Amino acid sequence: MFKINDNFLALNQSYLFSQVAQKISAYKAANPGVEIIRMGIGDVTRPLAPAVIEALHKAVDEQASTDTFCGYGPEQGHTFLTEAISANDYKARGIDISPDEIFVSDGAKSDTGNIGDILSLANRVALTDPVYPVYMDTNVMSGRITSGNVELLPCTAENSFVPALPVSNPDMIYLCYPNNPTGTTLTRSQLKEWVDYARRHGALILFDSAYEAFITDDDVPHSIYEIDGAKEVAIEFRSFSKTAGFTGLRCAYTVIPKELKGEDSTGNLVALNGLWHRRQSTKFNGASYLSQRAAQATYSEEGKAQVKSTIGYYHRNAKVLKDGLEKAGLTVYGGVNAPYIWVKTPSGIDSWSFFDTLLTQCNIACTPGVGFGKAGEGYVRLTAFGSYEDCLKAVQRLSLLKI
Ligand code: PLP
């Protein structure tokens, strides 16, 4: 009989969102007619920017003519997009990242999940806790993380959600800032400590900045490459999902600077850029032409303004929610440089109990923090991705909360 990949059996069964959905359904069945405000799942709700829609229509029309039809593109992305990314997201910020250091894909989930292909299974891993589950699960699937041989770096109110530097000398460190789920950030000097650590220890930082567009504070870096020396130690992941509402359309990119090198098993230095190029060319046939044209449109003058306005809409939601939660007597974090608000549960109750309280007293659905890791116990996550009207309604309901 053929064998399966046993590593998949070692995965923690993730019941988080299905458990949330079940609880909501059960509550609705018991309380017909009740309207639940869903603030749990981190998906965007606003429509795509008009400039993006226009680019999509044009790209569709191009497919109707043999003169403009586009089949397979370069696996690493069309140059019209990699050049726009290089110019707008990097050179405009004084960071020298060239188009051939940018790899376009269908999502940061795929990229953060697949990057392990080009890294040794012997590497030790460090992850923040709570954490976006993809980093952990994909390392378990590959067999790199087995029986808990991973260093978890707790991020709680006690350390202001700034993880302490690792103690186990990990080779791969996943950082996500602005953070999902806590909505917190690292300042430039805090991120520099990580870059300096990685340089001293020969570690690789896998920097997920899927929420970069939500940064408002000047002191928070938009890219890890704003930090001197980061090009030698960091890969950066970005996505159009939360930036421009592409969760359904799909487009993202990963930056691998040419300076970034790791050791092979005989101690020779090898550039990761070439390895990822090879990996993508072999296992990936490129993001769709349509989504790449759509992504390009986010960099036009109108596109930029429209995308910014949608981010502003979510920021306003976050502020309304944050203020409302605080008024209700709760302690909250995040929500300023991120679409996520991380709420401390009152009187030390656990995440699931507070989930139930919010559901039954306010008819608001959140995500229990413990679902993102042990250090998330005692917190819940609310998202600002819903409608403004729902946020106002949620705040009204929160005023009735008895804690
Ligand atoms: N990285 C983080 C931290 C996320 O929260 C998400 C989505 O929720 C992703 C990556 C996935 O992004 P994409 O839609 O580009 O796959």
XYZ file of C-alpha atoms and ligand atoms in Angstrom:
419
model
C 0.000 0.000 0.000
C 1.263 3.475 -0.755
C 2.122 5.668 2.193
C 0.865 9.126 3.033
C 2.906 12.034 4.329
C 2.737 11.391 8.085
C 3.610 14.995 8.813
C 0.030 15.912 7.990
C -1.103 13.787 10.923
C 1.039 15.873 13.219
C -0.901 19.046 12.413
C -3.053 20.548 15.114
C -6.605 20.220 13.903
C -7.633 23.792 13.306
C -11.253 24.023 14.296
C -11.122 27.732 14.985
C -13.260 29.207 12.225
C -15.549 26.186 11.943
C -16.100 26.257 15.708
C -16.876 29.975 15.478
C -19.321 29.305 12.622
C -20.971 26.463 14.558
C -21.443 28.605 17.638
C -22.976 31.389 15.572
C -25.356 28.960 13.813
C -26.419 27.390 17.102
C -27.053 30.821 18.617
C -29.063 31.938 15.588
C -31.124 28.752 15.642
C -31.952 29.340 19.300
C -32.640 33.045 18.733
C -34.365 33.369 15.361
C -34.411 36.853 13.871
C -31.306 37.987 15.748
C -28.856 39.811 13.523
C -25.222 38.974 14.242
C -22.502 41.477 13.359
C -19.616 39.389 12.078
C -16.289 40.833 13.100
C -14.379 37.593 13.191
C -13.027 36.714 9.787
C -10.234 38.839 8.304
C -11.656 39.318 4.835
C -12.203 42.650 3.140
C -15.702 43.795 2.172
C -15.306 46.984 0.121
C -15.479 46.753 -3.683
C -12.363 46.975 -5.838
C -11.179 50.452 -6.803
C -12.699 51.830 -10.053
C -9.197 52.041 -11.599
C -8.772 48.322 -10.905
C -12.145 47.471 -12.435
C -11.261 49.516 -15.517
C -7.926 47.694 -15.868
C -9.692 44.363 -15.502
C -12.197 45.193 -18.258
C -9.359 46.259 -20.533
C -7.382 43.088 -19.780
C -10.450 40.966 -20.513
C -10.951 42.713 -23.853
C -7.301 42.083 -24.709
C -7.949 38.374 -24.400
C -10.518 38.621 -27.216
C -8.017 39.471 -29.934
C -5.092 37.457 -31.288
C -3.022 40.674 -31.343
C -3.331 41.299 -27.618
C -4.081 37.844 -26.219
C -1.747 36.876 -23.391
C -0.977 33.263 -22.520
C 1.681 32.092 -20.085
C 3.618 35.018 -18.702
C 6.968 34.947 -16.956
C 6.560 32.773 -13.836
C 8.032 35.514 -11.646
C 5.565 38.140 -12.919
C 5.111 40.494 -15.857
C 7.673 43.299 -15.965
C 4.889 45.903 -16.160
C 4.020 44.858 -12.592
C 7.457 44.140 -11.127
C 8.642 47.525 -12.434
C 5.639 49.296 -10.900
C 6.240 47.541 -7.561
C 9.944 48.369 -7.582
C 9.279 52.042 -8.408
C 6.324 52.645 -6.091
C 6.749 50.389 -3.091
C 10.533 50.590 -2.856
C 12.374 53.246 -4.895
C 9.808 55.898 -3.922
C 10.734 55.137 -0.291
C 14.460 55.313 -1.004
C 14.879 51.504 -1.037
C 16.798 50.010 -3.924
C 14.874 46.857 -4.843
C 15.017 46.010 -8.536
C 12.266 44.271 -10.558
C 14.252 41.023 -10.729
C 14.261 40.832 -6.944
C 10.432 40.783 -6.981
C 8.424 37.589 -7.544
C 4.719 38.037 -8.251
C 2.374 35.308 -7.037
C -1.247 34.497 -6.298
C -0.967 35.228 -2.586
C 1.171 35.780 0.463
C -0.380 32.643 1.928
C 1.153 30.562 -0.864
C 4.478 32.360 -0.646
C 4.869 32.233 3.136
C 3.776 28.610 2.942
C 6.035 27.623 0.042
C 9.205 29.492 0.923
C 10.349 26.577 3.069
C 10.971 24.604 -0.159
C 14.298 26.389 -0.652
C 15.430 26.097 2.970
C 16.961 23.139 4.765
C 14.657 20.969 6.842
C 17.370 21.027 9.465
C 16.810 24.729 10.102
C 15.417 25.628 13.498
C 12.361 27.893 13.478
C 11.121 30.706 15.727
C 7.574 32.045 15.576
C 5.740 34.718 17.471
C 2.789 33.588 19.587
C -0.035 34.368 18.760
C 0.673 33.845 15.070
C -0.826 33.588 11.575
C -1.153 29.774 11.529
C 0.318 29.245 8.039
C 3.918 29.648 9.238
C 3.574 26.879 11.811
C 1.439 24.488 9.785
C 3.537 24.571 6.622
C 6.665 23.821 8.644
C 4.880 20.895 10.276
C 3.776 19.635 6.843
C 7.335 19.689 5.559
C 8.636 17.977 8.687
C 10.865 20.883 9.658
C 8.888 21.400 12.852
C 8.367 18.125 14.692
C 7.271 17.428 18.253
C 7.408 21.019 19.317
C 10.984 21.796 18.198
C 10.030 25.386 17.533
C 10.750 28.427 19.634
C 7.592 30.375 20.383
C 8.070 34.039 21.179
C 5.127 35.216 23.298
C 3.642 38.613 22.441
C 1.361 39.795 25.219
C 0.399 43.028 26.944
C 3.223 42.320 29.440
C 5.878 42.862 26.746
C 3.751 45.375 24.799
C 3.459 42.720 22.069
C 7.141 43.103 21.221
C 8.701 39.635 21.289
C 11.963 39.111 23.110
C 14.883 38.012 20.948
C 15.105 34.211 20.649
C 17.279 32.106 22.940
C 17.528 28.881 20.885
C 19.579 30.351 18.040
C 16.916 29.728 15.356
C 17.826 29.792 11.666
C 14.432 30.987 10.398
C 12.399 33.662 12.171
C 8.910 34.596 11.021
C 7.839 38.156 11.798
C 4.540 39.702 10.736
C 4.183 43.476 11.133
C 1.713 45.133 11.298
C 0.671 42.003 13.095
C -2.180 39.643 12.493
C -3.832 38.995 14.932
C -2.728 41.614 17.493
C -2.747 44.672 15.201
C 0.489 45.828 16.846
C 3.697 47.006 15.171
C 7.450 47.212 15.609
C 9.079 50.611 15.436
C 12.113 51.160 13.232
C 14.491 50.746 16.184
C 12.705 47.589 17.392
C 12.893 46.026 13.941
C 16.553 46.999 13.716
C 17.214 44.825 16.765
C 15.854 41.846 14.834
C 17.875 42.619 11.726
C 21.011 43.035 13.844
C 20.237 39.775 15.647
C 19.817 37.929 12.328
C 23.092 39.350 11.050
C 24.950 38.332 14.211
C 23.481 34.834 14.272
C 23.275 33.988 10.565
C 19.481 33.733 10.755
C 16.924 34.433 8.046
C 13.949 36.727 8.766
C 10.742 35.925 6.898
C 8.980 39.269 7.108
C 5.260 39.263 6.307
C 4.019 42.782 5.682
C 0.619 41.921 4.235
C -0.853 44.823 6.288
C 1.741 47.430 5.343
C -0.877 49.682 3.728
C -2.485 50.259 7.136
C 0.595 51.882 8.677
C -0.071 55.419 9.869
C 2.766 56.085 12.346
C 5.956 57.569 10.853
C 8.055 55.510 13.208
C 6.794 52.198 11.826
C 8.772 50.917 8.831
C 6.799 49.990 5.703
C 9.492 47.592 4.570
C 12.133 45.661 6.461
C 14.607 46.923 3.857
C 14.341 50.374 5.430
C 16.695 48.872 8.011
C 20.394 48.838 7.098
C 21.684 45.366 6.369
C 18.215 43.789 6.028
C 18.803 42.840 2.409
C 21.378 40.311 3.589
C 19.047 38.612 6.054
C 15.404 39.095 5.081
C 12.729 38.007 2.643
C 9.677 40.270 2.495
C 6.144 39.146 1.647
C 3.511 41.615 0.449
C 0.005 41.200 -0.854
C -2.627 43.176 -2.719
C -5.282 41.311 -0.684
C -5.665 43.690 2.226
C -3.973 46.626 0.491
C -6.391 46.789 -2.418
C -9.164 44.285 -1.735
C -7.702 41.467 -3.870
C -8.669 38.588 -1.542
C -10.862 37.188 -4.305
C -8.847 38.393 -7.294
C -5.471 37.128 -5.917
C -2.138 38.859 -6.381
C 0.863 39.233 -4.103
C 4.627 39.365 -4.269
C 7.775 38.286 -2.484
C 11.048 40.180 -2.435
C 14.326 38.269 -2.364
C 17.283 40.645 -2.621
C 20.312 39.409 -4.535
C 22.512 40.006 -1.483
C 20.600 37.396 0.509
C 22.637 34.209 0.737
C 22.433 31.011 2.735
C 24.859 28.157 3.178
C 24.610 24.837 1.360
C 25.470 21.605 3.150
C 29.139 22.023 2.340
C 29.299 25.591 3.587
C 29.227 27.398 0.228
C 27.153 30.585 0.048
C 24.187 30.399 -2.337
C 21.866 33.268 -3.375
C 18.242 32.623 -2.425
C 16.983 34.757 -5.321
C 18.103 32.131 -7.857
C 16.703 29.270 -5.810
C 13.275 30.879 -5.516
C 13.348 31.724 -9.231
C 13.991 28.038 -9.931
C 11.315 26.922 -7.472
C 8.663 29.234 -8.908
C 9.564 28.410 -12.517
C 9.139 24.728 -11.716
C 6.071 24.675 -9.474
C 4.173 27.855 -10.420
C 2.993 29.209 -13.761
C 2.466 32.800 -12.740
C -0.382 34.869 -11.340
C -3.123 35.468 -13.886
C -2.581 38.219 -16.449
C -5.854 39.792 -15.339
C -4.901 40.048 -11.697
C -1.467 41.409 -12.585
C -2.991 44.139 -14.776
C -5.405 44.861 -11.926
C -2.510 45.093 -9.458
C -0.642 47.424 -11.812
C -3.668 49.748 -11.773
C -3.312 50.256 -8.010
C -0.149 52.248 -8.793
C -1.783 54.763 -11.190
C -2.529 58.177 -9.684
C -6.276 57.415 -9.510
C -5.610 53.871 -8.339
C -3.413 55.060 -5.476
C -5.979 57.629 -4.344
C -8.845 55.131 -4.525
C -6.960 52.423 -2.636
C -5.971 54.960 0.003
C -9.559 56.009 0.418
C -10.653 52.396 1.056
C -7.886 51.939 3.614
C -9.139 55.181 5.202
C -12.636 53.685 5.363
C -11.308 50.680 7.322
C -9.210 52.961 9.541
C -12.330 54.920 10.450
C -14.078 51.648 11.298
C -11.137 50.632 13.478
C -11.225 53.936 15.332
C -14.976 53.729 15.948
C -14.603 50.188 17.255
C -11.560 50.930 19.379
C -13.246 53.962 20.974
C -16.460 51.996 21.535
C -14.645 49.070 23.128
C -12.699 51.394 25.421
C -15.886 53.216 26.374
C -17.378 49.838 27.278
C -14.524 49.475 29.774
C -12.316 47.109 27.775
C -8.562 47.299 27.229
C -7.702 47.197 23.541
C -4.568 47.105 21.396
C -3.900 47.578 17.687
C -6.430 49.193 15.381
C -4.194 52.154 14.529
C -1.657 50.733 12.074
C -3.722 47.649 11.318
C -7.307 46.558 10.618
C -7.275 44.306 13.686
C -8.221 45.173 17.238
C -6.922 42.897 19.953
C -9.116 43.028 23.010
C -8.119 41.882 26.488
C -10.893 39.780 27.954
C -12.343 41.358 31.114
C -11.700 39.910 34.593
C -9.261 37.365 33.200
C -11.934 35.187 31.564
C -10.784 32.946 28.738
C -11.071 33.789 25.043
C -13.971 31.434 24.304
C -16.002 32.621 27.304
C -15.642 36.212 26.159
C -16.538 35.155 22.627
C -19.789 33.771 24.105
C -20.376 36.959 26.117
C -20.008 39.186 23.049
C -22.207 36.866 21.012
C -25.017 36.581 23.531
C -25.002 40.073 25.071
C -24.136 42.126 21.969
C -24.737 39.741 19.056
C -21.198 40.425 17.856
C -19.035 37.594 16.528
C -15.287 37.892 17.144
C -12.368 35.446 16.934
C -11.058 33.932 20.176
C -7.394 34.869 20.550
C -6.400 31.424 21.788
C -7.083 30.152 18.263
C -3.887 31.933 17.172
C -1.709 30.359 19.863
C -1.399 29.812 23.577
C -0.299 33.382 24.244
C -3.527 34.563 22.598
C -5.516 33.141 25.506
C -7.277 35.943 27.330
C -7.786 38.016 24.172
C -10.202 38.187 21.251
C -9.711 39.695 17.800
C -12.153 42.031 16.090
C -11.692 43.180 12.514
C -12.439 46.555 10.975
C -13.160 45.060 7.561
C -16.959 45.311 7.840
C -19.196 48.251 7.008
C -19.106 51.572 8.853
C -22.792 51.192 9.695
C -22.131 47.820 11.315
C -19.291 49.311 13.342
C -21.607 52.051 14.642
C -24.220 49.443 15.455
C -21.629 47.263 17.186
C -20.545 50.186 19.356
C -24.138 50.866 20.380
C -24.494 47.230 21.385
C -21.171 47.291 23.245
C -22.544 50.034 25.469
C -24.923 47.384 26.866
C -22.110 44.990 27.698
C -22.083 43.862 31.323
C -18.563 42.962 32.408
N -0.235 36.990 5.766
C -1.017 37.362 6.780
C -0.392 37.795 8.050
C -2.407 37.316 6.658
O -3.177 37.683 7.682
C -2.974 36.883 5.449
C -4.432 36.791 5.264
O -5.248 36.895 6.119
C -2.114 36.497 4.436
C -0.751 36.559 4.612
C -2.671 35.942 3.168
O -2.627 36.847 2.139
P -3.051 36.455 0.673
O -4.495 36.771 0.531
O -2.153 37.318 -0.170
O -2.771 35.006 0.459
